[in-house]
Amino acid sequence: MTKKWARAALTHPAFCGVSRTHLGDLIEELADPWLARCESELRERRGAERQREAGAGPKHDLVFTDRLLVTLVHLRTWLPHAALAELYGTARSTISRAIGEIRPLLAERGFAVPDRPGIRLRTLADVFAYAEAEGIRLRIDGAETQVRRPKANRPGRRAFVSGKKKQNTIKTTTISDSQGRLLWSGADRPGRMHDQTAMRSEGIAEQFRFRPKVTAEVDEGYRGLANEFPDQISAPPKKPKDDAPLGEQYAWRETRRRQSSERICVEHANAELRQWRPLQRYTGRREDYAETHQAIASLVSDRSARRPTSRKPSTELVLARQTAC
């Protein structure tokens, strides 16, 4: 099995999770940062500037295109490093080193902005600046991914036990727009932590205070935020008592149905993330989960940002984005 055959097969979207056009854009975007990082590591190892011409010395067993490709296939299918090494006819350590080099570059890309090529949202402040400039009503929701159970007697072992899932999980928060396009995903916290606590520790309350024009739809897990910012955050109404009048119960059901229909788009954004195997059940090291999640979320945002929008984009976004940075 040759590398040429493996490259031709793995570029199919069923393996790498992205189209060939998207793959070409990623190669063009990440080639220079990867080369710069390699040169920086070599300089630190040498302790001095390069003394030979560029291109001299041992060659990489896998070129950059193959390194990016095996990383995408691993993130999409969770295929073991040994299996990818067998496909390329190389050592397992080469695949592991390639994934360790490319995955941080994918995680650092940030999230694509719909109808704004070249602009990326990397922090929660960027998301709120974008929402204020475009007049977007945000949708916020939490998601949990099952992880390995820590060894017995290890400190903090119970911190990952989710009260909802009854499993060891890591909790993340997803923010999307009204069309289910992913704008931000982060706030990785142990599964035992409450959804609202995870977002408060990320600084979402300060963002709502700083930008009072930004509004959001949330579920019952963020009711405390909705009570603190009643003019900005909408949460499902509380269920009436069993002895409440029938008309009040019907009104509660209708209000809840309408609020759910407004918020369902963020559930669709979470479903897109779940199409990638590591976010269905993560079996790797928990220390690497945040980086893996960010890398996958950046790729999902690229695809969702390409969807046609039904509104006209604002002309103030660039100025607001520069202010946020």
mmCIF file of C-alpha atoms in Angstrom:
data_model
loop_
_atom_site.group_PDB
_atom_site.id
_atom_site.type_symbol
_atom_site.label_atom_id
_atom_site.label_comp_id
_atom_site.label_asym_id
_atom_site.label_seq_id
_atom_site.Cartn_x
_atom_site.Cartn_y
_atom_site.Cartn_z
ATOM 1 C CA MET A 1 0.000 0.000 0.000
ATOM 2 C CA THR A 2 1.600 3.260 -1.131
ATOM 3 C CA LYS A 3 1.301 6.713 0.411
ATOM 4 C CA LYS A 4 -0.237 7.958 -2.818
ATOM 5 C CA TRP A 5 -3.032 5.413 -2.561
ATOM 6 C CA ALA A 6 -3.604 6.165 1.136
ATOM 7 C CA ARG A 7 -3.739 9.911 0.436
ATOM 8 C CA ALA A 8 -6.262 9.429 -2.381
ATOM 9 C CA ALA A 9 -8.518 7.260 -0.223
ATOM 10 C CA LEU A 10 -8.394 9.298 2.984
ATOM 11 C CA THR A 11 -9.215 12.598 1.266
ATOM 12 C CA HIS A 12 -12.791 11.352 0.831
ATOM 13 C CA PRO A 13 -15.137 13.313 3.148
ATOM 14 C CA ALA A 14 -16.309 10.045 4.717
ATOM 15 C CA PHE A 15 -12.837 9.652 6.240
ATOM 16 C CA CYS A 16 -11.596 13.186 6.914
ATOM 17 C CA GLY A 17 -14.961 14.893 7.551
ATOM 18 C CA VAL A 18 -14.322 17.856 5.238
ATOM 19 C CA SER A 19 -14.743 18.411 1.521
ATOM 20 C CA ARG A 20 -11.739 18.420 -0.774
ATOM 21 C CA THR A 21 -12.189 22.167 -1.295
ATOM 22 C CA HIS A 22 -12.172 22.716 2.452
ATOM 23 C CA LEU A 23 -9.116 20.480 2.751
ATOM 24 C CA GLY A 24 -7.275 22.601 0.195
ATOM 25 C CA ASP A 25 -8.139 25.752 2.138
ATOM 26 C CA LEU A 26 -6.808 24.199 5.340
ATOM 27 C CA ILE A 27 -3.546 23.231 3.650
ATOM 28 C CA GLU A 28 -3.066 26.765 2.388
ATOM 29 C CA GLU A 29 -3.965 28.287 5.761
ATOM 30 C CA LEU A 30 -1.891 26.071 8.062
ATOM 31 C CA ALA A 31 1.212 25.320 5.967
ATOM 32 C CA ASP A 32 3.094 28.490 6.910
ATOM 33 C CA PRO A 33 2.254 28.340 10.667
ATOM 34 C CA TRP A 34 3.343 24.698 10.768
ATOM 35 C CA LEU A 35 6.622 25.491 9.018
ATOM 36 C CA ALA A 36 7.259 28.454 11.322
ATOM 37 C CA ARG A 37 6.625 26.295 14.384
ATOM 38 C CA CYS A 38 8.994 23.614 13.105
ATOM 39 C CA GLU A 39 11.725 26.187 12.486
ATOM 40 C CA SER A 40 11.208 27.634 15.967
ATOM 41 C CA GLU A 41 11.568 24.207 17.590
ATOM 42 C CA LEU A 42 14.707 23.490 15.570
ATOM 43 C CA ARG A 43 16.230 26.798 16.596
ATOM 44 C CA GLU A 44 15.558 26.088 20.268
ATOM 45 C CA ARG A 45 17.142 22.686 19.871
ATOM 46 C CA ARG A 46 20.238 24.090 18.134
ATOM 47 C CA GLY A 47 20.542 27.143 20.333
ATOM 48 C CA ALA A 48 21.546 29.252 17.302
ATOM 49 C CA GLU A 49 20.366 30.290 13.850
ATOM 50 C CA ARG A 50 20.356 27.916 10.900
ATOM 51 C CA GLN A 51 23.828 27.333 9.443
ATOM 52 C CA ARG A 52 22.826 25.355 6.389
ATOM 53 C CA GLU A 53 20.467 26.284 3.594
ATOM 54 C CA ALA A 54 16.743 25.616 3.925
ATOM 55 C CA GLY A 55 15.883 22.085 2.844
ATOM 56 C CA ALA A 56 19.134 20.527 4.003
ATOM 57 C CA GLY A 57 19.183 17.748 6.551
ATOM 58 C CA PRO A 58 16.830 14.752 7.053
ATOM 59 C CA LYS A 59 13.457 14.886 5.340
ATOM 60 C CA HIS A 60 10.065 14.346 6.954
ATOM 61 C CA ASP A 61 8.628 10.868 6.467
ATOM 62 C CA LEU A 62 5.220 12.503 6.016
ATOM 63 C CA VAL A 63 4.821 15.782 4.156
ATOM 64 C CA PHE A 64 2.561 18.471 5.600
ATOM 65 C CA THR A 65 -0.461 17.428 3.501
ATOM 66 C CA ASP A 66 -0.289 13.875 4.842
ATOM 67 C CA ARG A 67 0.205 15.134 8.400
ATOM 68 C CA LEU A 68 -2.906 17.268 8.154
ATOM 69 C CA LEU A 69 -4.836 14.434 6.549
ATOM 70 C CA VAL A 70 -4.036 11.820 9.195
ATOM 71 C CA THR A 71 -4.993 14.339 11.894
ATOM 72 C CA LEU A 72 -8.376 14.979 10.263
ATOM 73 C CA VAL A 73 -9.037 11.268 9.829
ATOM 74 C CA HIS A 74 -8.114 10.630 13.457
ATOM 75 C CA LEU A 75 -10.410 13.428 14.665
ATOM 76 C CA ARG A 76 -13.262 12.277 12.457
ATOM 77 C CA THR A 77 -13.177 8.504 12.948
ATOM 78 C CA TRP A 78 -10.983 8.110 16.078
ATOM 79 C CA LEU A 79 -8.973 5.607 14.055
ATOM 80 C CA PRO A 80 -5.977 4.358 16.126
ATOM 81 C CA HIS A 81 -2.515 5.685 15.348
ATOM 82 C CA ALA A 82 -1.317 2.171 14.589
ATOM 83 C CA ALA A 83 -3.992 1.726 11.901
ATOM 84 C CA LEU A 84 -3.062 5.002 10.233
ATOM 85 C CA ALA A 85 0.603 4.018 10.374
ATOM 86 C CA GLU A 86 -0.239 0.765 8.598
ATOM 87 C CA LEU A 87 -2.079 2.652 5.845
ATOM 88 C CA TYR A 88 0.906 4.921 5.222
ATOM 89 C CA GLY A 89 3.536 2.254 5.735
ATOM 90 C CA THR A 90 5.299 4.207 8.460
ATOM 91 C CA ALA A 91 5.935 3.969 12.201
ATOM 92 C CA ARG A 92 3.254 4.617 14.779
ATOM 93 C CA SER A 93 5.423 7.256 16.441
ATOM 94 C CA THR A 94 5.455 9.234 13.176
ATOM 95 C CA ILE A 95 1.651 9.386 13.149
ATOM 96 C CA SER A 96 1.532 10.364 16.824
ATOM 97 C CA ARG A 97 4.083 13.120 16.249
ATOM 98 C CA ALA A 98 2.153 14.415 13.220
ATOM 99 C CA ILE A 99 -1.135 14.577 15.136
ATOM 100 C CA GLY A 100 0.606 16.278 18.054
ATOM 101 C CA GLU A 101 1.876 18.974 15.668
ATOM 102 C CA ILE A 102 -1.294 19.631 13.652
ATOM 103 C CA ARG A 103 -3.994 19.380 16.315
ATOM 104 C CA PRO A 104 -2.850 22.523 18.204
ATOM 105 C CA LEU A 105 -2.876 24.496 14.949
ATOM 106 C CA LEU A 106 -6.479 23.461 14.315
ATOM 107 C CA ALA A 107 -7.462 24.319 17.891
ATOM 108 C CA GLU A 108 -5.981 27.814 17.645
ATOM 109 C CA ARG A 109 -7.913 28.756 14.494
ATOM 110 C CA GLY A 110 -11.039 29.963 16.291
ATOM 111 C CA PHE A 111 -14.540 29.955 14.813
ATOM 112 C CA ALA A 112 -15.592 31.136 11.377
ATOM 113 C CA VAL A 113 -17.982 34.073 11.023
ATOM 114 C CA PRO A 114 -20.909 33.648 8.595
ATOM 115 C CA ASP A 115 -20.601 35.888 5.545
ATOM 116 C CA ARG A 116 -17.276 37.258 6.852
ATOM 117 C CA PRO A 117 -14.399 35.265 5.353
ATOM 118 C CA GLY A 118 -11.085 35.880 7.043
ATOM 119 C CA ILE A 119 -12.558 36.882 10.426
ATOM 120 C CA ARG A 120 -12.403 34.372 13.296
ATOM 121 C CA LEU A 121 -14.006 34.438 16.751
ATOM 122 C CA ARG A 122 -11.514 33.176 19.331
ATOM 123 C CA THR A 123 -12.870 34.393 22.670
ATOM 124 C CA LEU A 124 -16.223 34.907 24.328
ATOM 125 C CA ALA A 125 -15.692 38.674 24.044
ATOM 126 C CA ASP A 126 -15.370 38.307 20.265
ATOM 127 C CA VAL A 127 -18.687 36.449 20.121
ATOM 128 C CA PHE A 128 -20.524 39.153 22.062
ATOM 129 C CA ALA A 129 -18.962 41.903 19.949
ATOM 130 C CA TYR A 130 -20.107 40.080 16.815
ATOM 131 C CA ALA A 131 -23.625 39.550 18.196
ATOM 132 C CA GLU A 132 -23.946 43.220 19.154
ATOM 133 C CA ALA A 133 -22.726 44.473 15.787
ATOM 134 C CA GLU A 134 -24.962 42.115 13.782
ATOM 135 C CA GLY A 135 -27.990 42.223 16.088
ATOM 136 C CA ILE A 136 -27.951 38.440 16.550
ATOM 137 C CA ARG A 137 -29.895 36.706 19.300
ATOM 138 C CA LEU A 138 -27.569 34.061 20.709
ATOM 139 C CA ARG A 139 -28.541 30.504 21.597
ATOM 140 C CA ILE A 140 -26.628 28.933 24.504
ATOM 141 C CA ASP A 141 -26.650 25.302 25.564
ATOM 142 C CA GLY A 142 -24.442 22.805 27.401
ATOM 143 C CA ALA A 143 -23.260 19.402 26.220
ATOM 144 C CA GLU A 144 -21.518 16.494 27.906
ATOM 145 C CA THR A 145 -19.072 13.937 26.516
ATOM 146 C CA GLN A 146 -18.334 10.681 28.284
ATOM 147 C CA VAL A 147 -14.671 10.215 29.244
ATOM 148 C CA ARG A 148 -12.642 7.506 30.890
ATOM 149 C CA ARG A 149 -13.170 6.845 34.559
ATOM 150 C CA PRO A 150 -10.116 7.949 36.573
ATOM 151 C CA LYS A 151 -8.220 5.356 38.571
ATOM 152 C CA ALA A 152 -9.291 4.574 42.113
ATOM 153 C CA ASN A 153 -8.003 6.767 44.951
ATOM 154 C CA ARG A 154 -6.938 9.480 42.520
ATOM 155 C CA PRO A 155 -7.554 13.048 43.803
ATOM 156 C CA GLY A 156 -10.563 14.712 42.186
ATOM 157 C CA ARG A 157 -11.965 11.400 40.959
ATOM 158 C CA ARG A 158 -15.559 12.361 41.700
ATOM 159 C CA ALA A 159 -15.293 15.750 39.985
ATOM 160 C CA PHE A 160 -16.127 14.200 36.597
ATOM 161 C CA VAL A 161 -19.222 12.269 37.716
ATOM 162 C CA SER A 162 -22.203 13.977 36.088
ATOM 163 C CA GLY A 163 -25.368 14.142 38.140
ATOM 164 C CA LYS A 164 -27.424 14.111 34.943
ATOM 165 C CA LYS A 165 -25.650 11.424 32.922
ATOM 166 C CA LYS A 166 -24.530 9.322 35.906
ATOM 167 C CA GLN A 167 -21.222 8.885 34.053
ATOM 168 C CA ASN A 168 -17.758 10.415 34.003
ATOM 169 C CA THR A 169 -18.099 13.331 31.597
ATOM 170 C CA ILE A 170 -16.572 16.613 30.514
ATOM 171 C CA LYS A 171 -19.008 19.475 30.057
ATOM 172 C CA THR A 172 -18.767 22.096 27.304
ATOM 173 C CA THR A 173 -20.902 25.085 26.296
ATOM 174 C CA THR A 174 -22.075 25.815 22.754
ATOM 175 C CA ILE A 175 -23.210 29.162 21.337
ATOM 176 C CA SER A 176 -24.923 29.422 17.954
ATOM 177 C CA ASP A 177 -27.038 31.889 15.995
ATOM 178 C CA SER A 178 -30.670 31.518 14.936
ATOM 179 C CA GLN A 179 -29.721 29.257 12.009
ATOM 180 C CA GLY A 180 -27.741 26.785 14.096
ATOM 181 C CA ARG A 181 -24.347 27.986 12.867
ATOM 182 C CA LEU A 182 -21.648 27.414 15.450
ATOM 183 C CA LEU A 183 -20.135 30.639 16.816
ATOM 184 C CA TRP A 184 -18.276 29.385 19.890
ATOM 185 C CA SER A 185 -17.764 26.198 21.868
ATOM 186 C CA GLY A 186 -15.662 25.996 24.988
ATOM 187 C CA ALA A 187 -15.747 26.379 28.782
ATOM 188 C CA ASP A 188 -14.537 22.797 29.218
ATOM 189 C CA ARG A 189 -15.292 21.828 32.809
ATOM 190 C CA PRO A 190 -15.667 18.551 34.773
ATOM 191 C CA GLY A 191 -19.095 16.952 34.404
ATOM 192 C CA ARG A 192 -19.991 17.501 38.058
ATOM 193 C CA MET A 193 -20.031 21.291 37.539
ATOM 194 C CA HIS A 194 -23.356 22.929 36.757
ATOM 195 C CA ASP A 195 -23.906 24.438 33.304
ATOM 196 C CA GLN A 196 -24.469 27.904 34.715
ATOM 197 C CA THR A 197 -21.402 27.708 36.964
ATOM 198 C CA ALA A 198 -19.247 26.713 34.001
ATOM 199 C CA MET A 199 -20.342 29.757 32.004
ATOM 200 C CA ARG A 200 -20.060 32.123 34.955
ATOM 201 C CA SER A 201 -16.494 30.993 35.533
ATOM 202 C CA GLU A 202 -15.855 31.779 31.855
ATOM 203 C CA GLY A 203 -17.048 35.377 32.374
ATOM 204 C CA ILE A 204 -20.391 35.378 30.561
ATOM 205 C CA ALA A 205 -22.108 37.546 33.188
ATOM 206 C CA GLU A 206 -19.516 40.282 32.675
ATOM 207 C CA GLN A 207 -20.086 40.127 28.918
ATOM 208 C CA PHE A 208 -23.840 40.618 29.336
ATOM 209 C CA ARG A 209 -23.207 43.604 31.614
ATOM 210 C CA PHE A 210 -20.683 45.103 29.228
ATOM 211 C CA ARG A 211 -22.968 44.656 26.184
ATOM 212 C CA PRO A 212 -26.584 45.217 27.289
ATOM 213 C CA LYS A 213 -27.878 45.001 23.700
ATOM 214 C CA VAL A 214 -26.941 41.333 23.344
ATOM 215 C CA THR A 215 -29.807 38.898 23.945
ATOM 216 C CA ALA A 216 -29.875 35.118 24.248
ATOM 217 C CA GLU A 217 -32.128 32.064 24.488
ATOM 218 C CA VAL A 218 -31.195 29.466 27.118
ATOM 219 C CA ASP A 219 -32.622 26.334 28.730
ATOM 220 C CA GLU A 220 -33.560 25.700 32.343
ATOM 221 C CA GLY A 221 -29.933 25.139 33.355
ATOM 222 C CA TYR A 222 -29.280 28.888 32.980
ATOM 223 C CA ARG A 223 -32.332 30.137 34.843
ATOM 224 C CA GLY A 224 -30.137 32.007 37.317
ATOM 225 C CA LEU A 225 -28.629 34.047 34.484
ATOM 226 C CA ALA A 226 -32.106 34.708 33.120
ATOM 227 C CA ASN A 227 -33.215 36.007 36.531
ATOM 228 C CA GLU A 228 -30.139 38.254 36.728
ATOM 229 C CA PHE A 229 -30.591 39.616 33.176
ATOM 230 C CA PRO A 230 -34.360 39.412 32.537
ATOM 231 C CA ASP A 231 -34.249 41.906 29.648
ATOM 232 C CA GLN A 232 -31.483 40.049 27.810
ATOM 233 C CA ILE A 233 -31.874 36.322 28.525
ATOM 234 C CA SER A 234 -34.995 34.256 27.937
ATOM 235 C CA ALA A 235 -35.412 30.926 29.764
ATOM 236 C CA PRO A 236 -38.361 28.465 29.813
ATOM 237 C CA PRO A 237 -41.139 29.472 32.213
ATOM 238 C CA LYS A 238 -41.491 27.624 35.498
ATOM 239 C CA LYS A 239 -43.989 24.809 35.549
ATOM 240 C CA PRO A 240 -47.213 25.711 37.380
ATOM 241 C CA LYS A 241 -48.398 23.677 40.334
ATOM 242 C CA ASP A 242 -50.559 20.632 39.826
ATOM 243 C CA ASP A 243 -53.622 22.392 41.230
ATOM 244 C CA ALA A 244 -53.182 25.404 38.900
ATOM 245 C CA PRO A 245 -56.081 26.288 36.572
ATOM 246 C CA LEU A 246 -56.232 24.384 33.301
ATOM 247 C CA GLY A 247 -55.815 27.570 31.279
ATOM 248 C CA GLU A 248 -52.600 28.399 33.114
ATOM 249 C CA GLN A 249 -51.193 24.955 32.354
ATOM 250 C CA TYR A 250 -52.085 25.278 28.671
ATOM 251 C CA ALA A 251 -50.451 28.730 28.541
ATOM 252 C CA TRP A 252 -47.302 27.288 30.156
ATOM 253 C CA ARG A 253 -47.121 24.479 27.589
ATOM 254 C CA GLU A 254 -47.552 26.873 24.671
ATOM 255 C CA THR A 255 -44.941 29.307 26.012
ATOM 256 C CA ARG A 256 -42.505 26.465 26.595
ATOM 257 C CA ARG A 257 -43.121 25.091 23.106
ATOM 258 C CA ARG A 258 -42.393 28.456 21.506
ATOM 259 C CA GLN A 259 -39.238 28.938 23.570
ATOM 260 C CA SER A 260 -38.043 25.439 22.649
ATOM 261 C CA SER A 261 -38.611 26.093 18.947
ATOM 262 C CA GLU A 262 -36.492 29.250 19.245
ATOM 263 C CA ARG A 263 -33.691 27.371 21.006
ATOM 264 C CA ILE A 264 -33.664 24.091 19.024
ATOM 265 C CA CYS A 265 -31.065 25.440 16.579
ATOM 266 C CA VAL A 266 -28.310 25.230 19.195
ATOM 267 C CA GLU A 267 -29.228 21.560 19.677
ATOM 268 C CA HIS A 268 -28.602 21.120 15.951
ATOM 269 C CA ALA A 269 -25.171 22.721 16.402
ATOM 270 C CA ASN A 270 -24.403 20.210 19.160
ATOM 271 C CA ALA A 271 -25.565 17.409 16.867
ATOM 272 C CA GLU A 272 -23.028 18.507 14.247
ATOM 273 C CA LEU A 273 -20.273 18.219 16.825
ATOM 274 C CA ARG A 274 -21.504 14.741 17.747
ATOM 275 C CA GLN A 275 -20.901 13.542 14.186
ATOM 276 C CA TRP A 276 -17.190 13.447 15.036
ATOM 277 C CA ARG A 277 -16.336 10.245 16.854
ATOM 278 C CA PRO A 278 -14.191 11.636 19.734
ATOM 279 C CA LEU A 279 -17.103 13.804 20.910
ATOM 280 C CA GLN A 280 -19.418 10.806 21.117
ATOM 281 C CA ARG A 281 -17.232 9.028 23.657
ATOM 282 C CA TYR A 282 -13.734 10.280 24.346
ATOM 283 C CA THR A 283 -11.277 7.503 25.212
ATOM 284 C CA GLY A 284 -8.052 9.512 25.134
ATOM 285 C CA ARG A 285 -6.272 11.427 27.869
ATOM 286 C CA ARG A 286 -8.564 13.910 29.584
ATOM 287 C CA GLU A 287 -5.780 16.512 29.466
ATOM 288 C CA ASP A 288 -6.040 16.515 25.654
ATOM 289 C CA TYR A 289 -9.835 16.758 25.455
ATOM 290 C CA ALA A 290 -10.034 20.566 25.378
ATOM 291 C CA GLU A 291 -7.604 20.781 22.462
ATOM 292 C CA THR A 292 -9.384 17.998 20.576
ATOM 293 C CA HIS A 293 -12.754 19.641 21.131
ATOM 294 C CA GLN A 294 -11.518 23.035 19.937
ATOM 295 C CA ALA A 295 -9.961 21.511 16.819
ATOM 296 C CA ILE A 296 -13.205 19.744 15.879
ATOM 297 C CA ALA A 297 -15.355 22.784 16.689
ATOM 298 C CA SER A 298 -13.246 25.013 14.419
ATOM 299 C CA LEU A 299 -13.784 22.594 11.521
ATOM 300 C CA VAL A 300 -17.525 22.384 12.176
ATOM 301 C CA SER A 301 -17.787 26.177 12.260
ATOM 302 C CA ASP A 302 -16.101 26.377 8.853
ATOM 303 C CA ARG A 303 -18.788 24.193 7.339
ATOM 304 C CA SER A 304 -21.708 25.866 9.108
ATOM 305 C CA ALA A 305 -20.472 29.364 8.181
ATOM 306 C CA ARG A 306 -20.818 28.496 4.506
ATOM 307 C CA ARG A 307 -24.584 28.099 4.784
ATOM 308 C CA PRO A 308 -26.565 30.865 3.078
ATOM 309 C CA THR A 309 -28.009 33.444 5.439
ATOM 310 C CA SER A 310 -31.448 35.015 5.239
ATOM 311 C CA ARG A 311 -30.387 38.385 6.659
ATOM 312 C CA LYS A 312 -28.188 41.183 5.374
ATOM 313 C CA PRO A 313 -24.841 41.410 7.216
ATOM 314 C CA SER A 314 -23.933 44.601 9.028
ATOM 315 C CA THR A 315 -21.112 46.898 7.994
ATOM 316 C CA GLU A 316 -20.029 47.568 11.607
ATOM 317 C CA LEU A 317 -18.652 44.118 12.345
ATOM 318 C CA VAL A 318 -15.040 44.834 11.370
ATOM 319 C CA LEU A 319 -14.845 47.842 13.685
ATOM 320 C CA ALA A 320 -16.431 45.929 16.568
ATOM 321 C CA ARG A 321 -14.081 42.969 15.980
ATOM 322 C CA GLN A 322 -11.009 45.226 16.164
ATOM 323 C CA THR A 323 -12.257 46.783 19.384
ATOM 324 C CA ALA A 324 -12.764 43.350 20.939
ATOM 325 C CA CYS A 325 -9.228 42.317 20.092
#
